[in-house]
CSV table of C-alpha atoms and ligand atoms in Angstrom, one decimal:
chain,number,residue,atom,x,y,z
X,1,UNK,CA,0.0,0.0,0.0
X,2,UNK,CA,1.2,3.5,-0.7
X,3,UNK,CA,2.0,4.6,2.8
X,4,UNK,CA,1.7,8.3,2.0
X,5,UNK,CA,-1.9,8.0,0.8
X,6,UNK,CA,-3.8,9.3,3.8
X,7,UNK,CA,-7.3,8.4,2.4
X,8,UNK,CA,-6.3,4.8,2.0
X,9,UNK,CA,-4.6,4.8,5.4
X,10,UNK,CA,-7.7,6.1,7.1
X,11,UNK,CA,-9.9,3.6,5.3
X,12,UNK,CA,-7.9,0.6,6.5
X,13,UNK,CA,-6.3,1.8,9.7
X,14,UNK,CA,-8.2,4.9,10.9
X,15,UNK,CA,-10.2,4.6,14.2
X,16,UNK,CA,-12.9,7.2,14.5
X,17,UNK,CA,-12.1,9.8,17.1
X,18,UNK,CA,-8.9,8.0,17.9
X,19,UNK,CA,-6.5,7.4,15.0
X,20,UNK,CA,-6.4,9.8,12.1
X,21,UNK,CA,-3.8,9.9,9.3
X,22,UNK,CA,-3.0,13.3,7.8
X,23,UNK,CA,-0.5,15.2,5.8
X,24,UNK,CA,1.9,16.6,8.3
X,25,UNK,CA,4.7,19.2,8.1
X,26,UNK,CA,7.3,18.9,5.3
X,27,UNK,CA,5.1,16.5,3.4
X,28,UNK,CA,5.5,13.8,6.1
X,29,UNK,CA,2.5,11.6,6.8
X,30,UNK,CA,1.5,11.5,10.4
X,31,UNK,CA,-0.9,9.5,12.6
X,32,UNK,CA,-2.7,11.7,15.1
X,33,UNK,CA,-3.7,9.6,18.1
X,34,UNK,CA,-6.2,10.8,20.8
X,35,UNK,CA,-7.9,8.8,23.4
X,36,UNK,CA,-9.2,9.3,27.0
X,37,UNK,CA,-5.8,8.6,28.4
X,38,UNK,CA,-3.3,10.5,26.2
X,39,UNK,CA,-2.5,12.0,22.8
X,40,UNK,CA,0.4,11.5,20.4
X,41,UNK,CA,1.6,12.1,16.9
X,42,UNK,CA,3.7,9.6,14.9
X,43,UNK,CA,5.3,10.2,11.6
X,44,UNK,CA,5.4,7.2,9.2
X,45,UNK,CA,8.9,8.2,8.2
X,46,UNK,CA,11.0,6.5,10.8
X,47,UNK,CA,7.8,5.3,12.7
X,48,UNK,CA,8.9,8.4,14.6
X,49,UNK,CA,6.8,9.3,17.7
X,50,UNK,CA,7.0,13.1,17.7
X,51,UNK,CA,4.7,13.9,20.6
X,52,UNK,CA,3.1,12.2,23.6
X,53,UNK,CA,1.3,13.6,26.6
X,54,UNK,CA,-1.0,11.9,29.0
X,55,UNK,CA,-4.3,13.8,29.3
X,56,UNK,CA,-3.8,16.8,31.6
X,57,UNK,CA,0.0,16.6,31.5
X,58,UNK,CA,2.4,18.9,29.6
X,59,UNK,CA,4.4,17.3,26.8
X,60,UNK,CA,6.7,14.5,28.0
X,61,UNK,CA,8.7,14.3,24.8
X,62,UNK,CA,10.7,17.2,23.7
X,63,UNK,CA,10.3,18.3,20.0
X,64,UNK,CA,12.5,21.1,18.9
X,65,UNK,CA,10.8,24.3,18.0
X,66,UNK,CA,13.3,24.4,15.1
X,67,UNK,CA,12.9,20.8,14.0
X,68,UNK,CA,13.1,20.3,10.3
X,69,UNK,CA,10.6,18.0,8.7
X,70,UNK,CA,11.6,16.7,5.3
X,71,UNK,CA,11.8,13.3,3.6
X,72,UNK,CA,15.0,11.5,4.4
X,73,UNK,CA,15.9,13.8,7.4
X,74,UNK,CA,15.6,12.7,11.0
X,75,UNK,CA,13.4,14.8,13.2
X,76,UNK,CA,15.1,16.6,16.1
X,77,UNK,CA,13.0,15.4,19.1
X,78,UNK,CA,10.5,12.7,20.0
X,79,UNK,CA,11.7,9.2,19.6
X,80,UNK,CA,14.1,8.5,16.7
X,81,UNK,CA,14.6,4.8,16.2
X,82,UNK,CA,18.3,3.9,15.8
X,83,UNK,CA,18.7,0.6,13.9
X,84,UNK,CA,20.5,-1.6,12.8
X,85,UNK,CA,23.5,0.1,14.3
X,86,UNK,CA,24.0,2.8,16.9
X,87,UNK,CA,26.4,5.7,16.3
X,88,UNK,CA,28.7,5.6,13.3
X,89,UNK,CA,28.8,2.4,11.2
X,90,UNK,CA,31.7,0.3,12.3
X,91,UNK,CA,33.3,-0.1,8.8
X,92,UNK,CA,31.5,2.3,6.4
X,93,UNK,CA,31.9,6.0,7.3
X,94,UNK,CA,29.5,7.0,4.5
X,95,UNK,CA,26.6,5.1,6.0
X,96,UNK,CA,24.3,7.2,8.1
X,97,UNK,CA,24.9,7.6,11.8
X,98,UNK,CA,22.5,5.6,14.0
X,99,UNK,CA,21.4,3.5,11.0
X,100,UNK,CA,18.8,4.3,8.4
X,101,UNK,CA,15.6,3.2,10.2
X,102,UNK,CA,14.8,6.8,11.4
X,103,UNK,CA,14.9,8.3,7.9
X,104,UNK,CA,13.1,5.7,5.8
X,105,UNK,CA,9.4,4.9,5.4
X,106,UNK,CA,7.6,2.4,7.6
X,107,UNK,CA,4.2,0.9,6.8
X,108,UNK,CA,1.3,0.5,9.1
X,109,UNK,CA,0.5,-3.1,10.0
X,110,UNK,CA,-2.3,-2.7,12.5
X,111,UNK,CA,-4.1,-0.2,14.7
X,112,UNK,CA,-6.2,-1.3,17.6
X,113,UNK,CA,-7.9,-0.1,20.8
X,114,UNK,CA,-7.0,-1.9,24.0
X,115,UNK,CA,-9.4,-2.8,26.8
X,116,UNK,CA,-8.0,0.0,29.0
X,117,UNK,CA,-8.7,2.6,26.3
X,118,UNK,CA,-5.1,2.8,25.1
X,119,UNK,CA,-4.4,2.8,21.3
X,120,UNK,CA,-1.8,0.6,19.8
X,121,UNK,CA,-0.2,1.0,16.4
X,122,UNK,CA,2.2,-1.4,14.8
X,123,UNK,CA,4.6,-0.3,12.1
X,124,UNK,CA,7.1,-2.3,9.9
X,125,UNK,CA,10.1,-0.9,8.2
X,126,UNK,CA,9.9,-1.0,4.4
X,127,UNK,CA,13.0,-2.5,2.8
X,128,UNK,CA,14.3,-1.0,-0.4
X,129,UNK,CA,17.3,-1.6,-2.6
X,130,UNK,CA,18.9,1.3,-0.7
X,131,UNK,CA,18.3,-0.3,2.7
X,132,UNK,CA,19.5,-3.7,1.4
X,133,UNK,CA,22.7,-2.1,0.1
X,134,UNK,CA,23.5,-1.0,3.7
X,135,UNK,CA,22.1,-4.0,5.5
X,136,UNK,CA,22.2,-7.1,3.3
X,137,UNK,CA,20.8,-9.4,6.0
X,138,UNK,CA,17.3,-10.9,5.8
X,139,UNK,CA,15.5,-9.5,8.7
X,140,UNK,CA,12.2,-7.8,9.7
X,141,UNK,CA,11.9,-4.9,12.1
X,142,UNK,CA,8.6,-3.7,13.6
X,143,UNK,CA,7.7,-1.1,16.2
X,144,UNK,CA,4.7,-1.4,18.3
X,145,UNK,CA,3.6,1.9,19.9
X,146,UNK,CA,1.0,1.9,22.7
X,147,UNK,CA,-0.4,5.3,23.5
X,148,UNK,CA,-2.0,5.4,27.0
X,149,UNK,CA,-1.3,6.8,30.5
X,150,UNK,CA,2.1,5.4,29.7
X,151,UNK,CA,3.9,5.3,26.3
X,152,UNK,CA,5.1,1.8,25.6
X,153,UNK,CA,7.4,1.0,22.7
X,154,UNK,CA,8.5,-2.4,21.5
X,155,UNK,CA,11.1,-2.6,18.8
X,156,UNK,CA,11.4,-6.1,17.5
X,157,UNK,CA,14.1,-7.4,15.2
X,158,UNK,CA,13.5,-10.8,13.6
X,159,UNK,CA,16.3,-12.7,11.9
X,160,UNK,CA,14.6,-14.3,8.8
X,161,UNK,CA,17.9,-15.5,7.3
X,162,UNK,CA,20.2,-18.4,7.9
X,163,UNK,CA,23.2,-16.6,9.5
X,164,UNK,CA,23.3,-14.9,12.9
X,165,UNK,CA,23.0,-11.1,12.7
X,166,UNK,CA,24.5,-8.5,15.1
X,167,UNK,CA,22.4,-5.4,15.7
X,168,UNK,CA,22.8,-2.2,17.7
X,169,UNK,CA,19.7,-0.3,18.4
X,170,UNK,CA,18.2,2.5,20.5
X,171,UNK,CA,15.0,4.4,21.2
X,172,UNK,CA,16.8,7.8,21.1
X,173,UNK,CA,14.2,9.6,23.2
X,174,UNK,CA,14.3,13.3,23.8
X,175,UNK,CA,12.5,14.2,27.1
X,176,UNK,CA,11.1,17.6,27.9
X,177,UNK,CA,12.5,19.2,31.1
X,178,UNK,CA,11.9,22.6,32.7
X,179,UNK,CA,15.6,23.4,33.0
X,180,UNK,CA,18.3,20.7,32.5
X,181,UNK,CA,20.5,22.5,35.1
X,182,UNK,CA,18.0,21.5,37.8
X,183,UNK,CA,17.3,17.9,36.7
X,184,UNK,CA,18.6,14.7,38.4
X,185,UNK,CA,18.8,11.4,36.6
X,186,UNK,CA,18.7,8.3,38.8
X,187,UNK,CA,19.2,4.6,38.0
X,188,UNK,CA,22.7,4.7,36.6
X,189,UNK,CA,24.5,4.8,39.8
X,190,UNK,CA,27.6,2.5,39.8
X,191,UNK,CA,27.3,1.7,36.1
X,192,UNK,CA,30.4,1.7,33.9
X,193,UNK,CA,30.3,4.2,31.0
X,194,UNK,CA,32.1,5.3,27.9
X,195,UNK,CA,32.6,9.1,28.1
X,196,UNK,CA,32.5,10.3,24.5
X,197,UNK,CA,33.5,13.8,25.8
X,198,UNK,CA,36.7,12.4,27.1
X,199,UNK,CA,38.1,10.4,24.1
X,200,UNK,CA,35.8,7.4,24.9
X,201,UNK,CA,37.5,6.8,28.2
X,202,UNK,CA,35.9,4.3,30.6
X,203,UNK,CA,34.5,5.6,33.9
X,204,UNK,CA,32.1,4.6,36.6
X,205,UNK,CA,29.1,6.6,37.6
X,206,UNK,CA,29.2,7.8,41.2
X,207,UNK,CA,25.8,8.9,42.5
X,208,UNK,CA,23.0,10.3,40.3
X,209,UNK,CA,23.7,12.1,37.0
X,210,UNK,CA,23.4,15.9,36.7
X,211,UNK,CA,24.2,17.9,33.6
X,212,UNK,CA,26.0,21.3,33.5
X,213,UNK,CA,28.0,20.9,30.2
X,214,UNK,CA,28.0,18.9,27.0
X,215,UNK,CA,27.4,15.3,27.9
X,216,UNK,CA,27.6,12.2,25.7
X,217,UNK,CA,27.9,8.9,27.5
X,218,UNK,CA,27.1,5.3,26.9
X,219,UNK,CA,26.3,3.5,30.2
X,220,UNK,CA,26.9,-0.2,29.9
X,221,UNK,CA,25.3,-3.0,31.7
X,222,UNK,CA,22.4,-0.7,32.7
X,223,UNK,CA,19.1,-2.4,32.8
X,224,UNK,CA,17.5,-0.7,35.8
X,225,UNK,CA,14.7,1.9,35.6
X,226,UNK,CA,15.9,5.4,34.9
X,227,UNK,CA,14.2,8.3,36.6
X,228,UNK,CA,14.4,11.9,35.4
X,229,UNK,CA,13.5,14.1,38.3
X,230,UNK,CA,12.3,17.6,37.4
X,231,UNK,CA,11.4,19.8,40.3
X,232,UNK,CA,10.5,22.6,38.0
X,233,UNK,CA,7.7,20.6,36.4
X,234,UNK,CA,7.1,18.8,39.7
X,235,UNK,CA,7.4,15.5,38.0
X,236,UNK,CA,9.5,12.4,37.6
X,237,UNK,CA,9.6,10.6,34.3
X,238,UNK,CA,10.1,6.8,34.7
X,239,UNK,CA,11.8,4.8,32.0
X,240,UNK,CA,11.4,1.1,32.5
X,241,UNK,CA,13.0,-1.2,29.9
X,242,UNK,CA,13.6,-4.7,28.8
X,243,UNK,CA,16.0,-6.1,26.2
X,244,UNK,CA,18.3,-3.0,26.6
X,245,UNK,CA,21.7,-3.2,28.3
X,246,UNK,CA,22.9,0.3,27.5
X,247,UNK,CA,21.6,3.7,28.3
X,248,UNK,CA,22.8,6.7,26.5
X,249,UNK,CA,22.7,10.1,28.1
X,250,UNK,CA,23.1,13.1,25.8
X,251,UNK,CA,22.8,16.8,25.9
X,252,UNK,CA,24.7,18.9,23.3
X,253,UNK,CA,24.8,22.1,25.5
X,254,UNK,CA,25.2,25.5,24.0
X,255,UNK,CA,27.9,25.3,21.3
X,256,UNK,CA,27.1,22.0,19.8
X,257,UNK,CA,23.3,22.7,19.8
X,258,UNK,CA,24.0,26.0,17.9
X,259,UNK,CA,26.1,24.2,15.3
X,260,UNK,CA,23.4,21.6,14.8
X,261,UNK,CA,21.0,24.2,13.5
X,262,UNK,CA,17.7,22.5,14.5
X,263,UNK,CA,17.7,22.9,18.3
X,264,UNK,CA,16.2,26.4,18.5
X,265,UNK,CA,17.4,29.1,20.8
X,266,UNK,CA,18.2,27.7,24.2
X,267,UNK,CA,16.5,24.4,23.2
X,268,UNK,CA,19.2,22.4,24.9
X,269,UNK,CA,18.0,23.7,28.3
X,270,UNK,CA,14.6,22.0,27.9
X,271,UNK,CA,15.7,18.5,26.8
X,272,UNK,CA,17.7,15.5,27.8
X,273,UNK,CA,18.1,12.3,25.8
X,274,UNK,CA,18.0,9.2,27.9
X,275,UNK,CA,18.2,6.5,25.3
X,276,UNK,CA,17.4,2.8,25.9
X,277,UNK,CA,19.9,1.1,23.7
X,278,UNK,CA,22.2,-1.8,22.9
X,279,UNK,CA,25.4,-0.1,21.9
X,280,UNK,CA,29.2,-0.6,22.0
X,281,UNK,CA,29.9,-4.1,23.5
X,282,UNK,CA,26.2,-4.5,24.3
X,283,UNK,CA,25.2,-5.1,20.7
X,284,UNK,CA,22.9,-8.1,20.3
X,285,UNK,CA,23.3,-11.3,18.3
X,286,UNK,CA,20.1,-12.6,16.9
X,287,UNK,CA,20.1,-16.2,15.9
X,288,UNK,CA,18.5,-17.4,12.6
X,289,UNK,CA,14.8,-17.7,13.1
X,290,UNK,CA,15.1,-15.8,16.4
X,291,UNK,CA,14.0,-12.3,17.5
X,292,UNK,CA,15.2,-9.5,19.8
X,293,UNK,CA,12.8,-7.2,21.5
X,294,UNK,CA,13.8,-3.8,22.9
X,295,UNK,CA,10.9,-2.5,25.1
X,296,UNK,CA,10.4,0.7,27.0
X,297,UNK,CA,7.6,2.1,29.1
X,298,UNK,CA,7.6,5.8,29.9
X,299,UNK,CA,5.4,7.1,32.7
X,300,UNK,CA,5.0,10.3,34.6
X,301,UNK,CA,4.9,10.5,38.4
X,302,UNK,CA,4.0,13.6,40.4
X,303,UNK,CA,6.5,15.1,42.8
X,304,UNK,CA,5.3,16.9,45.9
P,1,LIG,C1,23.5,10.5,20.7
P,1,LIG,C2,25.0,10.3,20.4
P,1,LIG,O1,22.9,9.3,20.8
P,1,LIG,O2,23.0,11.1,19.5
P,1,LIG,C3,25.7,11.6,20.1
P,1,LIG,O3,25.6,9.7,21.6
P,1,LIG,C4,25.0,12.3,18.9
P,1,LIG,O4,27.0,11.5,19.9
P,1,LIG,C5,23.5,12.4,19.2
P,1,LIG,O5,25.5,13.6,18.7
P,1,LIG,C6,22.7,13.0,18.1
P,1,LIG,O6,22.9,12.4,16.9
P,1,LIG,P1,22.1,12.8,15.6
P,1,LIG,O7,22.7,12.0,14.5
P,1,LIG,O8,20.7,12.7,15.8
P,1,LIG,O9,22.5,14.3,15.4
């Protein structure tokens, strides 16, 4: 099916008052999801969740005010899907950083309403000659997005070939915060990490993470829940995950954000990426006929 044809998409996958496909900014097709629990928007390019907020709550995902929406360009904010590698490709410098999944089209497989009133959409990456040139391994990747009081994402890689495959992946989520300088991230205490700001040197996290400068770290062996405590918004975002052994914490700070050109003025102050990943030595081998599932559940808890 032509994934960009919103009339056809609505005929097959629209749910009255709940899931509506429309032409979004920059010619991107988006699914608008609204139910009694939450609202969200998802671009078919990249199966990219751009916004999510439980009803009555301010946005939980940060979407840059200066985000650029264009075919083939990753959107700055929301939940980019990094797959089938994380960061630069190990051998081919010309291949896109964080893989190609976030910049190619995905198709809608299913939309459904769950018993609790949440809405679930399932997407599958569309393979093309261009994707096969970069990833010549028979495989299938799907993303299940469940929009409710929590936002649940399940990125499943199936190995449909006869050889094992090795994947890196990440849900590269940008979270909205009132002021990064006052935010505390818990759950990474004592984890070893690779400090990309210090030539990739290995360190160990002591105490909770706070950010006051450019920060780019891959925490290894980190499977515990992460908590983003934001006294300004009086809330704590809980990140619970399965099938993810790495956690990437990233904030570009002033100079890098300015160079990137799609952060907006002072945008870096209102975001932090806490990415549920399998990166560096935590990459995953998927056996022939097997599958790997990277799952996250994001929820909001009130602080006194
Ligand atoms: C993070 C990486 O995951 O993503 C950073 O650790 C990188 O090194 C950042 O700068 C943003 O990447 P991109 O490709 O979306 O600009």
